[in-house]
Amino acid sequence: MICDNIKTVTENIRKAAAVCGRAPSEITLIAVSKTKPVSMIQEAYSCGCRDFGENKVQELCDKYEVLPKDIRWHMIGHLQRNKVKYVVGKAALIHSVDSLRLAQEIQKEAEKKQVHADILIEVNVAGEESKFGVSLEETEALVREIARFSRVHIRGLMTIAPIAEHPEDNAVYFSKLKQLSVDIMEKNIDNVNMNVLSMGMTGDYIQAVHNGATLVRVGTGIFGERDYSV
Ligand SMILES: *Cc1c(COP(=O)(O)O)cnc(C)c1O
């Protein structure tokens, strides 16, 4: 079941890339495994998946301990400063950095552990009240401040699009994020690159690929509906 789903999603990504002349190798599928048991992750792993996304620090750490070390763990949920110490050195990429204070904490922890931390800036493109992330207008200023940290490296941008009735409705948010990443890239800021665009979930990853996504985060489409009551 999980392997079939991964094949289907991978094939959809390949087709979406083809229609806009992109190489499928530019896009990595992150299997969002939050709330799902280790056994299901093992199944996805056995079908070749090496990138997994979690939104809770505790859950990421528990799974990190018991699963193969060649898995790249993506911290995709809101990160509190007091939990930074648990993810630095474990998460391959932190997608959800949206403040200088959070980046400062990551720098401090990376210094302590003598490691480097790759991050994305989370942008609230649609300006939704309920969402974390900086506004489009604030992003460049934050990027410039975080760029000064020696052990924190900005690799690109991330967004969570609104829940949409029609996936095409989210294309506008994806294209705005892409444009912002191009604008920032052209500024040639030291210690900043914009190679990564993390956008698109089960409902809208095809539109995200059409608009330049390099990481798509798919949960339900791979593992099925989540049950938050367990
Ligand atoms: C849960 C989650 C996803 C995956 O959502 P699906 O709709 O199940 O694909 C992607 N990104 C983030 C940040 C999430 O929290």
XYZ file of C-alpha atoms and ligand atoms in Angstrom:
245
model
C 0.000 0.000 0.000
C 2.626 2.538 1.120
C 4.950 1.526 -1.719
C 2.133 1.898 -4.251
C 1.362 5.350 -2.892
C 5.005 6.392 -3.100
C 5.129 5.175 -6.685
C 1.981 7.107 -7.562
C 3.202 10.325 -5.952
C 6.652 9.958 -7.533
C 5.058 9.420 -10.927
C 2.824 12.485 -10.463
C 5.890 14.539 -9.570
C 7.689 13.260 -12.662
C 4.766 14.249 -14.881
C 4.377 17.654 -13.239
C 8.093 18.312 -13.723
C 7.925 17.215 -17.356
C 5.144 19.625 -18.289
C 7.254 22.572 -17.201
C 10.572 21.285 -18.509
C 12.102 20.482 -15.139
C 14.199 17.395 -14.400
C 12.454 15.095 -11.897
C 15.776 14.822 -10.053
C 15.365 18.472 -8.974
C 12.496 17.451 -6.723
C 12.731 15.389 -3.548
C 9.705 13.791 -1.978
C 9.554 14.099 1.805
C 7.304 11.478 3.365
C 5.558 13.251 6.241
C 5.347 10.568 8.899
C 3.959 12.555 11.851
C 1.609 10.479 14.048
C 2.528 7.356 12.056
C 4.249 4.336 13.644
C 7.839 3.304 13.051
C 6.652 0.210 11.150
C 5.082 2.379 8.454
C 8.269 4.427 8.132
C 10.231 1.194 7.761
C 7.918 0.199 4.955
C 8.470 3.515 3.156
C 12.210 3.162 3.795
C 12.204 -0.285 2.205
C 10.659 1.271 -0.922
C 13.588 3.660 -1.151
C 12.366 6.693 0.776
C 15.135 8.433 2.758
C 13.541 11.803 3.550
C 10.966 11.956 6.332
C 9.167 14.931 7.838
C 8.028 15.359 11.438
C 6.395 18.334 13.104
C 7.052 17.488 16.769
C 10.503 17.450 18.316
C 9.830 14.561 20.688
C 8.450 12.371 17.923
C 11.335 13.178 15.593
C 13.854 12.274 18.310
C 12.115 9.018 19.249
C 12.014 7.883 15.637
C 15.562 9.084 14.992
C 16.810 6.779 17.755
C 15.335 3.583 16.360
C 15.503 4.067 12.591
C 18.439 3.799 10.150
C 20.973 6.598 10.332
C 20.918 7.327 6.597
C 17.433 8.832 6.939
C 17.301 12.596 6.456
C 14.895 13.996 9.048
C 13.080 17.200 8.215
C 11.759 19.331 11.047
C 8.688 20.859 9.405
C 6.674 21.984 12.433
C 6.861 25.087 14.581
C 10.021 24.959 16.704
C 10.217 26.409 20.192
C 13.536 27.800 21.350
C 13.699 25.527 24.377
C 13.542 22.469 22.081
C 16.275 23.546 19.669
C 18.876 21.549 21.570
C 17.115 18.295 20.708
C 16.988 18.793 16.943
C 20.337 20.388 16.123
C 22.569 17.562 14.946
C 19.590 15.302 14.217
C 17.462 17.178 11.689
C 19.077 17.403 8.258
C 17.014 20.508 7.576
C 14.875 22.737 9.790
C 12.101 24.148 7.582
C 10.392 26.383 10.110
C 12.718 29.219 11.101
C 10.745 32.442 11.336
C 12.549 34.618 13.852
C 15.995 35.944 14.648
C 15.717 34.674 18.204
C 15.103 31.128 17.015
C 18.061 31.301 14.613
C 20.203 32.665 17.435
C 19.339 29.652 19.568
C 20.205 27.302 16.683
C 23.559 29.076 16.280
C 24.256 28.721 20.016
C 23.454 25.015 19.996
C 25.412 24.335 16.791
C 28.411 26.088 18.326
C 28.129 23.952 21.454
C 27.920 20.726 19.447
C 30.485 21.908 16.872
C 28.115 21.202 13.984
C 26.412 23.230 11.271
C 22.671 23.647 10.810
C 20.872 23.959 7.471
C 17.611 25.866 7.665
C 14.788 27.311 5.593
C 12.897 30.497 6.345
C 9.182 29.839 6.771
C 7.123 32.414 4.922
C 3.422 32.994 5.541
C 2.767 33.924 1.928
C -1.008 34.151 2.220
C -0.788 36.204 5.414
C -3.038 33.845 7.363
C -3.572 34.813 11.017
C -3.407 31.201 12.158
C -0.037 30.448 10.610
C 3.553 30.847 11.688
C 6.097 32.344 9.325
C 7.297 35.789 8.335
C 5.549 37.926 5.731
C 6.889 38.252 2.192
C 7.931 41.812 3.027
C 9.883 40.840 6.166
C 11.742 37.907 4.687
C 14.775 39.592 3.141
C 15.582 41.562 6.302
C 15.428 38.380 8.388
C 17.587 36.513 5.861
C 20.229 39.256 6.074
C 20.357 39.067 9.866
C 20.535 35.277 10.027
C 23.206 35.241 7.302
C 25.653 36.622 9.859
C 25.566 33.445 11.963
C 28.579 31.265 11.259
C 26.918 27.905 11.896
C 23.427 28.529 10.538
C 23.050 28.236 6.778
C 19.960 29.386 4.912
C 19.237 27.013 2.035
C 15.954 28.485 0.854
C 12.333 29.117 1.753
C 9.338 27.128 2.940
C 5.631 27.812 2.968
C 2.429 26.109 4.041
C -0.318 27.169 1.643
C -3.905 27.674 2.794
C -6.348 24.794 2.804
C -7.848 25.162 -0.647
C -10.981 23.804 -2.234
C -9.226 23.789 -5.583
C -5.468 23.092 -5.632
C -5.031 25.601 -8.493
C -5.987 28.318 -6.017
C -2.641 27.808 -4.285
C -0.531 28.266 -7.412
C -0.415 32.010 -6.768
C 1.195 31.498 -3.327
C 3.758 29.082 -4.720
C 4.706 31.425 -7.532
C 5.062 34.320 -5.077
C 7.438 32.257 -2.933
C 9.434 31.269 -6.013
C 9.688 34.905 -7.094
C 10.830 35.934 -3.621
C 13.544 33.276 -3.664
C 14.779 34.529 -7.054
C 14.797 38.124 -5.789
C 16.817 37.155 -2.713
C 19.192 34.960 -4.708
C 19.973 37.924 -6.956
C 21.119 39.913 -3.918
C 24.083 37.512 -3.550
C 24.094 37.580 0.233
C 27.066 35.793 1.810
C 26.193 32.520 3.551
C 22.769 32.381 1.898
C 21.587 30.261 -0.958
C 18.102 29.816 -2.306
C 18.387 26.364 -3.873
C 15.584 24.864 -1.821
C 11.887 25.648 -2.076
C 9.835 23.514 0.308
C 6.190 23.750 -0.730
C 3.274 21.536 -1.629
C 1.411 18.891 0.398
C -0.936 16.046 -0.527
C -3.587 18.357 -1.952
C -1.399 20.690 -3.961
C 2.079 19.254 -4.599
C 1.512 19.154 -8.365
C 0.872 22.917 -8.429
C 3.930 23.374 -6.203
C 6.136 21.445 -8.654
C 4.754 23.536 -11.530
C 5.905 26.605 -9.615
C 9.409 25.514 -8.699
C 9.186 23.349 -5.553
C 12.330 21.325 -4.866
C 10.964 19.628 -1.734
C 7.361 18.480 -1.512
C 5.956 17.316 1.820
C 3.395 14.558 1.417
C 1.786 12.810 4.389
C -1.761 11.638 3.743
C -0.997 10.762 0.123
C 1.582 8.224 1.318
C 0.505 7.011 4.753
C -3.250 7.656 4.643
C -5.369 9.819 6.934
C -3.918 10.717 10.328
C -5.609 9.867 13.594
C -4.663 12.515 16.171
C -6.574 10.797 18.973
C -4.017 8.003 19.445
C 1.336 17.530 8.079
C 2.157 18.396 7.224
C 2.339 18.105 5.859
C 1.682 16.930 5.151
O 0.321 17.147 4.997
P -0.576 16.182 4.079
O -1.716 17.034 3.689
O -0.966 15.026 4.935
O 0.248 15.783 2.926
C 3.158 18.938 5.120
N 3.762 20.009 5.675
C 3.624 20.320 6.979
C 4.330 21.499 7.532
C 2.811 19.532 7.791
O 2.671 19.864 9.079
